[in-house]
Amino acid sequence: MTSRRVFLKSGAMAMVTMGFAPSFLARTAAATGTRKKLLITVFQRGAVDGLNMVVPYGEADYYRARPSIAIARPGAADGAIDLNGFFGLHPRMSSFKPLWDRGDLAIVHASGSHDTTRSHFDAQDYMESATPGVKSTSDGWLNRYLQAKDDERNPLRAVALTQQMPRTLQGVAPALAMGNTADFAVADISARTSFEEIYQAAQDKSLHGTAGEAFDAMRTLAKSTSGRYQPANGAVYPRSPFGQALQEIARLAKSDVGLEIAFAESTQWDHHVNQGAGSGQMANRLDDFSRGIAALAQDLGERMADTVILTMSEFGRAVAENGSRGTDHGHGNAMFVIGGGVKGREVYGTWPGLKADQRFEGRDLAVTTDFRDVFSEVVMKHLGAGAPTAAKVFPGYQVKASAFRGILDM
Amino acid sequence: MWTRSFAALSLLAVIAGRPQAGAPTAIPATDDAIVHALNRLTFGPRPGDVARVKAMGLQNWIDQQLSPARIDNATLTARLARLETLSLDSATIQHDYSGPAMVERRQRKLENTNTEPPDPVMRPPSRPEAASARSRRSSLGLVRAEADTRGGPPSDVQRKDRQVIADIEEAKLLRAVYSERQLEEVLVDFWFNHFNVFAGKGATRNYLNEYEREAIRPNVLGNFRDMLEATAKSPAMLFYLDNWENVSADSPSPRGAERRAPRAGASPTRAGGPSPASPEGARPKRGINENFARELMELHTLGVDGGYTQADIVNVARALTGWTIRPREGSGTLFVQRLHDDEEKTVLGHTIKAGGGQNDIEQVLDVLAAHPSTARHIATRLAARFVSDNPPTALVDRAAARFTATRGDLREVVRTIVTSPEFFSPDAYRAKVKTPLDFVTSALRATGAEVRSAVPLARELREMGMPLYFCQPPTGYNDTASTWVSAGGLVSRMNFAVALSKNQLRGVHVANPSADLETTIGSPAFQRQ
């Protein structure tokens, strides 16, 4: 009992202080290139307040704009965790600090879309399709990546640990959405056989295709993921839906079913009222978010050498707090990029400042990095896609290396 | 005038679409057409329904469904009678059900602080204080109900509290399966989703019953402006989209009574005691909250491309200041003049004069309800629900025109859509994929299942990603195929088909299930409507 509590408290930090940092620090593993690259994307739905997540505590205007919800400076009670003398992490994200210190965590601040919408739905749609301003795009950017590198029709190549297929993965390439691996089976064998026959015979293209992937995946999963899952390296996931989804991703990654793209979502970031500061609603969501991701990195261990975890949210929030100690919809935001090949310990992007005339429309953090600059760097450098593939993944957008922020080793 | 030209137009459309027939009506009499109408206007055909509709005539049946008050519904009424919380008002629910459970939960949390190792998300070890636990609970409302079950058997107080949600879930499923007024139930589901509120957000759950019963249900075949006002002024919506905290920037007493009211923890209250250090920070100032104003325009009326600006959002938010509730008491809606911004505002080019007071909201709703973008948005959504995920433009045009001509008479807009040639075009037959709710209820209706308890059904819907009353974002559930066609979803549906046909769902019974029942319910054809 006691040991568990101690572990919960210390988490990943203990790994470092006890002297056995995960071996994914050994970056040489990444160079061997024998194992498949893994990209795990995490969507923070509801528009996280990036200014309280990655806090520009060095900017006086931040405090002027947020009299009751600002995160205090490092050193103060519930103060930010200093990163570089200007930015700090929210105090409840301490599980990210070891990743930062080891150079495996990079941040891109003031990133987002050049489309001005402050609609959750539209902004999520634009980010997931990676075509801001274009609603008619039928598929998501991750699915277009799968289409462009269609060298194998493995149903477990791309998996969303969500009940509904996220827009990011919608499209003609095979991808799966499932709540978890354990329930992903038709338990009744004779029924399974009958179902497979009728779906095979069906004229219904979309259901036929989806069911075919489901049956293939079921067979593979039955062989590869039996029994109870035991996280490695002492990783402890939050017992939240998000924590459980990440644990399922680790399980799939380690069971060698050919996972290349994984998706999970963290929800409830729309804090218009009583957002809180060092503690409160948002603090609790950040705690879940960061502990989940830190546990995933710890659990994947040396596999992190071949892995990138990329987080995103549809837009940021207004610089100034609103009349209810919350924040209304804004613009620029912060993304995290985590992995063995990441040139971490750095906040990338051009900081636009928070003075009224530096803000977007006088109110929001301005966007200085197009989110597609980050996505395309990941697609090309991490997943190894060539320029023609990248062009297909990001239609209507000029993918160019000069726009990359230099977050990843080549 | 308009009606006549519309009639001529639609007749032309029919003739143009079917040159072989001089048919006087757009409604074909085939069995396929009847099945299609049953698929879309009900929660699925029951055995014998096709013959029944055929006997009375499809047109007559549609007319009858459009006037539900004339349809006898005694069987359903009898089934609903045992749900004791269904007819209660919000204040009673708060006082007798949610309130006591909240007090008990808080008590338990304080007592347990130093004993049981908690769920790390619900209560991280470093943050045991009650204020933090309270705000965490409200941000994780969905998790809360389930988390209660972990610490042993529920107390009587907790059981009673849970009854509120259990009853409304049960009522929804019983109505979907057993109501004779099927179109009405389909529309209640549609409009609740359009004006979605989330039971997991604090006090919203106390107001849920009243919301569906009084703001949605009476208006689904009535006037849009009435429903818009009923939802906009409902405590459920005022809480869910935060307008109860939307006040004029000049409001007096930053810690006034209205603000303090929700401290009981039914809501996302102020987190963790005093404000953090913010050396340069001025005193916290009250002021507007844009949340409801934005969603009112984007989702409820104009649509995201409906032509409003950020300035319109701010001005609508200002017009809505002062409309509040006291969630701790389960109070009804109040207008508090001193919290209202009474200066002049401009909304979509209309001037709202200073001094309008509580009339400001009426003016805003008038402008929004009468706007052509609203007609188009509502027409599009209804046509997408009833015809296809991407409804034909000509149909949307006619439905929007009908909306405008009738000043938002929803019965006439629905009638236009469901009697249109586009609705009865074979292209539309089985063009839609069922949502989990449609799937589960249509399976129950097709098998003539006897539902003694809807609890296992509600659980199935949660697992299929469509928990009743727990859709968190204000967009509501998407009802398009791209959302619901997923491998995980199909596997769940197949397992449901097996469980239903083998009578493995407790509280649900299928008499004499046929041998091929599971493959029928689990088949690709049955996933479509």
PDB file of N, CA, C and O in Angstrom, chain A residues 1 67-68 70 73 78 118-119 122 135 163-164 176-177 185 188 199 204 210 268 272-274 277 280 284 288 291 323-325 328 363, chain B residues 117 120 127 136 139 242 245 255 268 271 276 278 280 282 287-291 294 298 304-305 310 463 484-485 487-488 495 502 522 528:
ATOM      1  N   MET A   1       0.844  -1.220   0.000  1.00  0.00           N
ATOM      2  CA  MET A   1       0.000   0.000   0.000  1.00  0.00           C
ATOM      3  C   MET A   1       0.866   1.252   0.000  1.00  0.00           C
ATOM      4  O   MET A   1       0.751   2.107  -0.851  1.00  0.00           O
ATOM      5  N   PRO A  67      -5.624  38.236 -13.543  1.00  0.00           N
ATOM      6  CA  PRO A  67      -5.460  38.519 -12.113  1.00  0.00           C
ATOM      7  C   PRO A  67      -5.793  37.339 -11.204  1.00  0.00           C
ATOM      8  O   PRO A  67      -5.195  37.206 -10.146  1.00  0.00           O
ATOM      9  N   SER A  68      -6.704  36.481 -11.599  1.00  0.00           N
ATOM     10  CA  SER A  68      -7.058  35.410 -10.651  1.00  0.00           C
ATOM     11  C   SER A  68      -6.669  34.009 -11.114  1.00  0.00           C
ATOM     12  O   SER A  68      -6.692  33.077 -10.324  1.00  0.00           O
ATOM     13  N   ALA A  70      -3.765  33.292 -13.174  1.00  0.00           N
ATOM     14  CA  ALA A  70      -2.379  33.140 -13.632  1.00  0.00           C
ATOM     15  C   ALA A  70      -1.653  32.104 -12.780  1.00  0.00           C
ATOM     16  O   ALA A  70      -1.954  31.935 -11.597  1.00  0.00           O
ATOM     17  N   ARG A  73       4.886  32.581 -10.494  1.00  0.00           N
ATOM     18  CA  ARG A  73       6.247  32.374 -10.980  1.00  0.00           C
ATOM     19  C   ARG A  73       6.904  31.206 -10.248  1.00  0.00           C
ATOM     20  O   ARG A  73       6.496  30.853  -9.139  1.00  0.00           O
ATOM     21  N   ASP A  78       2.649  26.812  -5.498  1.00  0.00           N
ATOM     22  CA  ASP A  78       1.924  26.429  -6.716  1.00  0.00           C
ATOM     23  C   ASP A  78       2.445  27.169  -7.947  1.00  0.00           C
ATOM     24  O   ASP A  78       1.699  27.462  -8.873  1.00  0.00           O
ATOM     25  N   ARG A 118     -13.001  30.405 -34.192  1.00  0.00           N
ATOM     26  CA  ARG A 118     -12.941  30.037 -32.783  1.00  0.00           C
ATOM     27  C   ARG A 118     -14.052  29.035 -32.472  1.00  0.00           C
ATOM     28  O   ARG A 118     -14.513  28.921 -31.351  1.00  0.00           O
ATOM     29  N   SER A 119     -14.473  28.326 -33.493  1.00  0.00           N
ATOM     30  CA  SER A 119     -15.441  27.246 -33.306  1.00  0.00           C
ATOM     31  C   SER A 119     -14.676  25.964 -33.013  1.00  0.00           C
ATOM     32  O   SER A 119     -13.794  25.564 -33.782  1.00  0.00           O
ATOM     33  N   ASP A 122     -15.167  23.414 -36.024  1.00  0.00           N
ATOM     34  CA  ASP A 122     -14.431  23.737 -37.240  1.00  0.00           C
ATOM     35  C   ASP A 122     -12.925  23.616 -37.026  1.00  0.00           C
ATOM     36  O   ASP A 122     -12.204  23.083 -37.860  1.00  0.00           O
ATOM     37  N   LYS A 135     -13.542  22.800 -45.679  1.00  0.00           N
ATOM     38  CA  LYS A 135     -14.370  21.812 -44.985  1.00  0.00           C
ATOM     39  C   LYS A 135     -14.633  20.580 -45.829  1.00  0.00           C
ATOM     40  O   LYS A 135     -15.081  19.561 -45.323  1.00  0.00           O
ATOM     41  N   GLN A 163     -13.938   5.423 -29.124  1.00  0.00           N
ATOM     42  CA  GLN A 163     -15.129   4.713 -29.596  1.00  0.00           C
ATOM     43  C   GLN A 163     -15.461   5.094 -31.029  1.00  0.00           C
ATOM     44  O   GLN A 163     -15.926   4.270 -31.805  1.00  0.00           O
ATOM     45  N   GLN A 164     -15.274   6.368 -31.336  1.00  0.00           N
ATOM     46  CA  GLN A 164     -15.587   6.827 -32.683  1.00  0.00           C
ATOM     47  C   GLN A 164     -14.290   7.056 -33.443  1.00  0.00           C
ATOM     48  O   GLN A 164     -13.298   7.451 -32.862  1.00  0.00           O
ATOM     49  N   LEU A 176      -8.305   1.497 -37.472  1.00  0.00           N
ATOM     50  CA  LEU A 176      -9.256   0.941 -36.524  1.00  0.00           C
ATOM     51  C   LEU A 176      -9.538   1.929 -35.414  1.00  0.00           C
ATOM     52  O   LEU A 176      -8.631   2.614 -34.968  1.00  0.00           O
ATOM     53  N   ALA A 177     -10.775   1.953 -34.968  1.00  0.00           N
ATOM     54  CA  ALA A 177     -11.082   2.645 -33.723  1.00  0.00           C
ATOM     55  C   ALA A 177     -11.651   1.604 -32.779  1.00  0.00           C
ATOM     56  O   ALA A 177     -12.554   0.857 -33.145  1.00  0.00           O
ATOM     57  N   ALA A 185     -13.419  -8.284 -29.657  1.00  0.00           N
ATOM     58  CA  ALA A 185     -13.577  -9.638 -30.162  1.00  0.00           C
ATOM     59  C   ALA A 185     -15.041 -10.011 -30.092  1.00  0.00           C
ATOM     60  O   ALA A 185     -15.752  -9.593 -29.180  1.00  0.00           O
ATOM     61  N   ASP A 188     -18.414 -15.147 -29.167  1.00  0.00           N
ATOM     62  CA  ASP A 188     -19.067 -16.370 -29.620  1.00  0.00           C
ATOM     63  C   ASP A 188     -18.479 -16.803 -30.968  1.00  0.00           C
ATOM     64  O   ASP A 188     -18.677 -16.144 -31.987  1.00  0.00           O
ATOM     65  N   TYR A 199     -20.638 -10.463 -43.805  1.00  0.00           N
ATOM     66  CA  TYR A 199     -19.981  -9.193 -44.156  1.00  0.00           C
ATOM     67  C   TYR A 199     -19.129  -9.354 -45.412  1.00  0.00           C
ATOM     68  O   TYR A 199     -19.015  -8.440 -46.216  1.00  0.00           O
ATOM     69  N   ASP A 204     -22.266  -3.793 -49.390  1.00  0.00           N
ATOM     70  CA  ASP A 204     -22.049  -2.512 -48.708  1.00  0.00           C
ATOM     71  C   ASP A 204     -20.558  -2.265 -48.529  1.00  0.00           C
ATOM     72  O   ASP A 204     -19.906  -2.847 -47.664  1.00  0.00           O
ATOM     73  N   THR A 210     -14.821  -2.118 -43.370  1.00  0.00           N
ATOM     74  CA  THR A 210     -14.548  -1.935 -41.946  1.00  0.00           C
ATOM     75  C   THR A 210     -14.605  -3.266 -41.203  1.00  0.00           C
ATOM     76  O   THR A 210     -13.766  -3.563 -40.351  1.00  0.00           O
ATOM     77  N   GLN A 268     -12.354  17.571 -22.286  1.00  0.00           N
ATOM     78  CA  GLN A 268     -12.823  18.500 -21.248  1.00  0.00           C
ATOM     79  C   GLN A 268     -11.824  19.620 -20.938  1.00  0.00           C
ATOM     80  O   GLN A 268     -11.480  19.880 -19.794  1.00  0.00           O
ATOM     81  N   HIS A 272     -14.473  27.728 -19.472  1.00  0.00           N
ATOM     82  CA  HIS A 272     -14.965  29.112 -19.481  1.00  0.00           C
ATOM     83  C   HIS A 272     -15.190  29.649 -18.074  1.00  0.00           C
ATOM     84  O   HIS A 272     -15.369  30.847 -17.899  1.00  0.00           O
ATOM     85  N   VAL A 273     -15.279  28.770 -17.110  1.00  0.00           N
ATOM     86  CA  VAL A 273     -15.655  29.177 -15.755  1.00  0.00           C
ATOM     87  C   VAL A 273     -14.733  28.519 -14.735  1.00  0.00           C
ATOM     88  O   VAL A 273     -14.467  27.318 -14.822  1.00  0.00           O
ATOM     89  N   ASN A 274     -14.247  29.322 -13.796  1.00  0.00           N
ATOM     90  CA  ASN A 274     -13.458  28.771 -12.691  1.00  0.00           C
ATOM     91  C   ASN A 274     -12.438  27.746 -13.148  1.00  0.00           C
ATOM     92  O   ASN A 274     -12.402  26.616 -12.686  1.00  0.00           O
ATOM     93  N   ALA A 277      -6.070  27.750 -11.096  1.00  0.00           N
ATOM     94  CA  ALA A 277      -4.697  28.147 -11.445  1.00  0.00           C
ATOM     95  C   ALA A 277      -3.773  26.973 -11.136  1.00  0.00           C
ATOM     96  O   ALA A 277      -3.792  25.979 -11.842  1.00  0.00           O
ATOM     97  N   GLY A 280      -7.255  23.211  -9.155  1.00  0.00           N
ATOM     98  CA  GLY A 280      -8.559  23.454  -9.752  1.00  0.00           C
ATOM     99  C   GLY A 280      -8.810  22.554 -10.949  1.00  0.00           C
ATOM    100  O   GLY A 280      -8.070  21.605 -11.194  1.00  0.00           O
ATOM    101  N   ASN A 284      -6.289  19.631 -12.612  1.00  0.00           N
ATOM    102  CA  ASN A 284      -6.563  18.200 -12.532  1.00  0.00           C
ATOM    103  C   ASN A 284      -6.529  17.527 -13.895  1.00  0.00           C
ATOM    104  O   ASN A 284      -6.083  16.392 -14.014  1.00  0.00           O
ATOM    105  N   ASP A 288      -3.759  14.571 -15.125  1.00  0.00           N
ATOM    106  CA  ASP A 288      -4.120  13.340 -15.834  1.00  0.00           C
ATOM    107  C   ASP A 288      -3.366  13.240 -17.161  1.00  0.00           C
ATOM    108  O   ASP A 288      -2.773  12.212 -17.488  1.00  0.00           O
ATOM    109  N   ARG A 291       0.627  12.942 -16.535  1.00  0.00           N
ATOM    110  CA  ARG A 291       1.006  11.664 -15.932  1.00  0.00           C
ATOM    111  C   ARG A 291       0.757  10.513 -16.894  1.00  0.00           C
ATOM    112  O   ARG A 291       1.510   9.550 -16.943  1.00  0.00           O
ATOM    113  N   GLY A 323     -14.969  37.076 -17.417  1.00  0.00           N
ATOM    114  CA  GLY A 323     -15.637  37.550 -16.213  1.00  0.00           C
ATOM    115  C   GLY A 323     -15.966  36.467 -15.210  1.00  0.00           C
ATOM    116  O   GLY A 323     -16.500  36.748 -14.143  1.00  0.00           O
ATOM    117  N   SER A 324     -15.696  35.209 -15.532  1.00  0.00           N
ATOM    118  CA  SER A 324     -16.036  34.114 -14.620  1.00  0.00           C
ATOM    119  C   SER A 324     -14.802  33.316 -14.220  1.00  0.00           C
ATOM    120  O   SER A 324     -14.896  32.136 -13.971  1.00  0.00           O
ATOM    121  N   ARG A 325     -13.663  33.976 -14.198  1.00  0.00           N
ATOM    122  CA  ARG A 325     -12.403  33.322 -13.832  1.00  0.00           C
ATOM    123  C   ARG A 325     -12.113  32.113 -14.702  1.00  0.00           C
ATOM    124  O   ARG A 325     -11.593  31.088 -14.255  1.00  0.00           O
ATOM    125  N   ASP A 328     -12.145  32.421 -22.501  1.00  0.00           N
ATOM    126  CA  ASP A 328     -12.948  32.197 -23.695  1.00  0.00           C
ATOM    127  C   ASP A 328     -12.035  31.777 -24.855  1.00  0.00           C
ATOM    128  O   ASP A 328     -10.815  31.802 -24.742  1.00  0.00           O
ATOM    129  N   ARG A 363      -6.600  40.254 -28.778  1.00  0.00           N
ATOM    130  CA  ARG A 363      -7.015  39.490 -27.606  1.00  0.00           C
ATOM    131  C   ARG A 363      -6.315  38.152 -27.391  1.00  0.00           C
ATOM    132  O   ARG A 363      -6.234  37.676 -26.258  1.00  0.00           O
TER     133      ARG A 363
ATOM    134  N   PRO B 117      -6.164   4.290  -0.553  1.00  0.00           N
ATOM    135  CA  PRO B 117      -5.460   4.884  -1.688  1.00  0.00           C
ATOM    136  C   PRO B 117      -6.446   5.131  -2.811  1.00  0.00           C
ATOM    137  O   PRO B 117      -7.129   4.205  -3.241  1.00  0.00           O
ATOM    138  N   PRO B 120      -6.027   7.578  -8.767  1.00  0.00           N
ATOM    139  CA  PRO B 120      -5.107   8.703  -8.909  1.00  0.00           C
ATOM    140  C   PRO B 120      -5.724   9.911  -9.613  1.00  0.00           C
ATOM    141  O   PRO B 120      -5.364  11.038  -9.317  1.00  0.00           O
ATOM    142  N   ARG B 127      -3.112  16.191  -3.247  1.00  0.00           N
ATOM    143  CA  ARG B 127      -4.157  17.228  -3.223  1.00  0.00           C
ATOM    144  C   ARG B 127      -5.397  16.748  -2.502  1.00  0.00           C
ATOM    145  O   ARG B 127      -6.440  16.555  -3.104  1.00  0.00           O
ATOM    146  N   ARG B 136     -12.537  19.023  -8.966  1.00  0.00           N
ATOM    147  CA  ARG B 136     -12.148  17.896  -9.795  1.00  0.00           C
ATOM    148  C   ARG B 136     -13.392  17.086 -10.151  1.00  0.00           C
ATOM    149  O   ARG B 136     -13.580  16.660 -11.266  1.00  0.00           O
ATOM    150  N   SER B 139     -15.300  18.637 -12.903  1.00  0.00           N
ATOM    151  CA  SER B 139     -14.711  18.575 -14.241  1.00  0.00           C
ATOM    152  C   SER B 139     -14.734  17.147 -14.759  1.00  0.00           C
ATOM    153  O   SER B 139     -14.537  16.900 -15.927  1.00  0.00           O
ATOM    154  N   ASP B 242     -22.642  28.191 -19.207  1.00  0.00           N
ATOM    155  CA  ASP B 242     -22.013  29.186 -18.326  1.00  0.00           C
ATOM    156  C   ASP B 242     -22.656  30.563 -18.321  1.00  0.00           C
ATOM    157  O   ASP B 242     -22.110  31.493 -17.725  1.00  0.00           O
ATOM    158  N   GLU B 245     -23.073  32.744 -15.239  1.00  0.00           N
ATOM    159  CA  GLU B 245     -21.948  33.526 -14.722  1.00  0.00           C
ATOM    160  C   GLU B 245     -21.594  34.690 -15.644  1.00  0.00           C
ATOM    161  O   GLU B 245     -20.548  35.316 -15.490  1.00  0.00           O
ATOM    162  N   ARG B 255     -18.354  39.454  -5.374  1.00  0.00           N
ATOM    163  CA  ARG B 255     -18.693  38.226  -4.659  1.00  0.00           C
ATOM    164  C   ARG B 255     -20.146  38.259  -4.242  1.00  0.00           C
ATOM    165  O   ARG B 255     -20.495  37.948  -3.122  1.00  0.00           O
ATOM    166  N   PRO B 268     -18.857  23.720 -11.150  1.00  0.00           N
ATOM    167  CA  PRO B 268     -17.432  24.014 -11.097  1.00  0.00           C
ATOM    168  C   PRO B 268     -17.242  25.302 -10.309  1.00  0.00           C
ATOM    169  O   PRO B 268     -17.339  26.388 -10.854  1.00  0.00           O
ATOM    170  N   ALA B 271     -11.832  27.294  -7.685  1.00  0.00           N
ATOM    171  CA  ALA B 271     -10.930  26.209  -7.345  1.00  0.00           C
ATOM    172  C   ALA B 271      -9.991  26.590  -6.223  1.00  0.00           C
ATOM    173  O   ALA B 271      -9.398  27.659  -6.233  1.00  0.00           O
ATOM    174  N   PRO B 276      -4.149  32.506  -6.710  1.00  0.00           N
ATOM    175  CA  PRO B 276      -2.707  32.363  -6.632  1.00  0.00           C
ATOM    176  C   PRO B 276      -2.044  33.737  -6.605  1.00  0.00           C
ATOM    177  O   PRO B 276      -2.664  34.735  -6.947  1.00  0.00           O
ATOM    178  N   SER B 278      -0.390  36.751  -7.760  1.00  0.00           N
ATOM    179  CA  SER B 278      -0.233  37.393  -9.064  1.00  0.00           C
ATOM    180  C   SER B 278       0.117  38.842  -8.785  1.00  0.00           C
ATOM    181  O   SER B 278      -0.742  39.703  -8.739  1.00  0.00           O
ATOM    182  N   GLU B 280       1.375  41.505 -10.120  1.00  0.00           N
ATOM    183  CA  GLU B 280       0.916  42.679 -10.851  1.00  0.00           C
ATOM    184  C   GLU B 280      -0.594  42.709 -10.989  1.00  0.00           C
ATOM    185  O   GLU B 280      -1.173  43.644 -11.504  1.00  0.00           O
ATOM    186  N   ALA B 282      -4.447  42.998 -10.998  1.00  0.00           N
ATOM    187  CA  ALA B 282      -5.459  43.857 -10.425  1.00  0.00           C
ATOM    188  C   ALA B 282      -6.461  42.961  -9.710  1.00  0.00           C
ATOM    189  O   ALA B 282      -6.396  41.741  -9.792  1.00  0.00           O
ATOM    190  N   GLY B 287     -17.269  40.084 -15.411  1.00  0.00           N
ATOM    191  CA  GLY B 287     -17.495  40.539 -16.762  1.00  0.00           C
ATOM    192  C   GLY B 287     -18.138  39.452 -17.596  1.00  0.00           C
ATOM    193  O   GLY B 287     -18.624  38.456 -17.052  1.00  0.00           O
ATOM    194  N   ILE B 288     -18.123  39.659 -18.890  1.00  0.00           N
ATOM    195  CA  ILE B 288     -18.887  38.756 -19.729  1.00  0.00           C
ATOM    196  C   ILE B 288     -18.186  37.423 -19.920  1.00  0.00           C
ATOM    197  O   ILE B 288     -16.979  37.303 -19.793  1.00  0.00           O
ATOM    198  N   ASN B 289     -18.995  36.441 -20.237  1.00  0.00           N
ATOM    199  CA  ASN B 289     -18.557  35.091 -20.563  1.00  0.00           C
ATOM    200  C   ASN B 289     -19.194  34.778 -21.916  1.00  0.00           C
ATOM    201  O   ASN B 289     -20.414  34.795 -22.050  1.00  0.00           O
ATOM    202  N   GLU B 290     -18.366  34.520 -22.901  1.00  0.00           N
ATOM    203  CA  GLU B 290     -18.864  34.403 -24.283  1.00  0.00           C
ATOM    204  C   GLU B 290     -19.459  33.050 -24.627  1.00  0.00           C
ATOM    205  O   GLU B 290     -19.997  32.866 -25.715  1.00  0.00           O
ATOM    206  N   ASN B 291     -19.296  32.103 -23.752  1.00  0.00           N
ATOM    207  CA  ASN B 291     -19.555  30.718 -24.153  1.00  0.00           C
ATOM    208  C   ASN B 291     -20.933  30.517 -24.783  1.00  0.00           C
ATOM    209  O   ASN B 291     -21.063  30.029 -25.898  1.00  0.00           O
ATOM    210  N   ARG B 294     -21.670  32.432 -28.156  1.00  0.00           N
ATOM    211  CA  ARG B 294     -21.045  31.836 -29.332  1.00  0.00           C
ATOM    212  C   ARG B 294     -21.812  30.604 -29.807  1.00  0.00           C
ATOM    213  O   ARG B 294     -22.139  30.455 -30.980  1.00  0.00           O
ATOM    214  N   GLU B 298     -23.496  29.779 -33.305  1.00  0.00           N
ATOM    215  CA  GLU B 298     -22.846  28.758 -34.140  1.00  0.00           C
ATOM    216  C   GLU B 298     -23.675  27.483 -34.247  1.00  0.00           C
ATOM    217  O   GLU B 298     -23.807  26.906 -35.324  1.00  0.00           O
ATOM    218  N   VAL B 304     -22.199  27.832 -38.245  1.00  0.00           N
ATOM    219  CA  VAL B 304     -20.855  28.393 -38.092  1.00  0.00           C
ATOM    220  C   VAL B 304     -20.510  29.387 -39.201  1.00  0.00           C
ATOM    221  O   VAL B 304     -19.752  30.323 -38.995  1.00  0.00           O
ATOM    222  N   ASP B 305     -21.100  29.189 -40.372  1.00  0.00           N
ATOM    223  CA  ASP B 305     -20.839  30.136 -41.464  1.00  0.00           C
ATOM    224  C   ASP B 305     -22.011  31.094 -41.645  1.00  0.00           C
ATOM    225  O   ASP B 305     -22.227  31.633 -42.727  1.00  0.00           O
ATOM    226  N   GLN B 310     -16.894  38.182 -34.358  1.00  0.00           N
ATOM    227  CA  GLN B 310     -16.514  38.189 -32.942  1.00  0.00           C
ATOM    228  C   GLN B 310     -17.225  39.329 -32.210  1.00  0.00           C
ATOM    229  O   GLN B 310     -17.658  39.176 -31.073  1.00  0.00           O
ATOM    230  N   GLU B 463     -20.881   1.940 -23.925  1.00  0.00           N
ATOM    231  CA  GLU B 463     -19.735   1.234 -24.513  1.00  0.00           C
ATOM    232  C   GLU B 463     -19.633   1.461 -26.010  1.00  0.00           C
ATOM    233  O   GLU B 463     -18.559   1.361 -26.586  1.00  0.00           O
ATOM    234  N   TRP B 484     -19.740   6.909 -37.176  1.00  0.00           N
ATOM    235  CA  TRP B 484     -20.150   5.684 -36.470  1.00  0.00           C
ATOM    236  C   TRP B 484     -19.664   4.397 -37.103  1.00  0.00           C
ATOM    237  O   TRP B 484     -19.802   3.332 -36.507  1.00  0.00           O
ATOM    238  N   VAL B 485     -19.144   4.474 -38.323  1.00  0.00           N
ATOM    239  CA  VAL B 485     -18.609   3.247 -38.907  1.00  0.00           C
ATOM    240  C   VAL B 485     -17.169   3.073 -38.425  1.00  0.00           C
ATOM    241  O   VAL B 485     -16.260   3.745 -38.884  1.00  0.00           O
ATOM    242  N   ALA B 487     -14.418  -0.128 -36.677  1.00  0.00           N
ATOM    243  CA  ALA B 487     -14.292  -1.558 -36.392  1.00  0.00           C
ATOM    244  C   ALA B 487     -14.775  -1.863 -34.980  1.00  0.00           C
ATOM    245  O   ALA B 487     -15.539  -2.804 -34.760  1.00  0.00           O
ATOM    246  N   GLY B 488     -14.348  -1.042 -34.031  1.00  0.00           N
ATOM    247  CA  GLY B 488     -14.759  -1.260 -32.651  1.00  0.00           C
ATOM    248  C   GLY B 488     -16.273  -1.194 -32.512  1.00  0.00           C
ATOM    249  O   GLY B 488     -16.894  -1.981 -31.796  1.00  0.00           O
ATOM    250  N   ASN B 495     -21.613  -8.120 -30.913  1.00  0.00           N
ATOM    251  CA  ASN B 495     -21.745  -8.703 -29.575  1.00  0.00           C
ATOM    252  C   ASN B 495     -23.117  -8.413 -28.968  1.00  0.00           C
ATOM    253  O   ASN B 495     -23.687  -9.250 -28.281  1.00  0.00           O
ATOM    254  N   LYS B 502     -29.554 -14.285 -27.541  1.00  0.00           N
ATOM    255  CA  LYS B 502     -29.417 -15.377 -26.577  1.00  0.00           C
ATOM    256  C   LYS B 502     -30.011 -15.006 -25.208  1.00  0.00           C
ATOM    257  O   LYS B 502     -29.784 -15.713 -24.225  1.00  0.00           O
ATOM    258  N   GLY B 522     -26.979  -8.458 -36.451  1.00  0.00           N
ATOM    259  CA  GLY B 522     -25.569  -8.094 -36.636  1.00  0.00           C
ATOM    260  C   GLY B 522     -25.178  -7.873 -38.082  1.00  0.00           C
ATOM    261  O   GLY B 522     -24.025  -7.563 -38.373  1.00  0.00           O
ATOM    262  N   ARG B 528     -27.930  -0.231 -41.335  1.00  0.00           N
ATOM    263  CA  ARG B 528     -28.371   0.938 -42.122  1.00  0.00           C
ATOM    264  C   ARG B 528     -29.828   1.214 -41.907  1.00  0.00           C
ATOM    265  O   ARG B 528     -30.590   0.352 -41.519  1.00  0.00           O
TER     266      ARG B 528
END
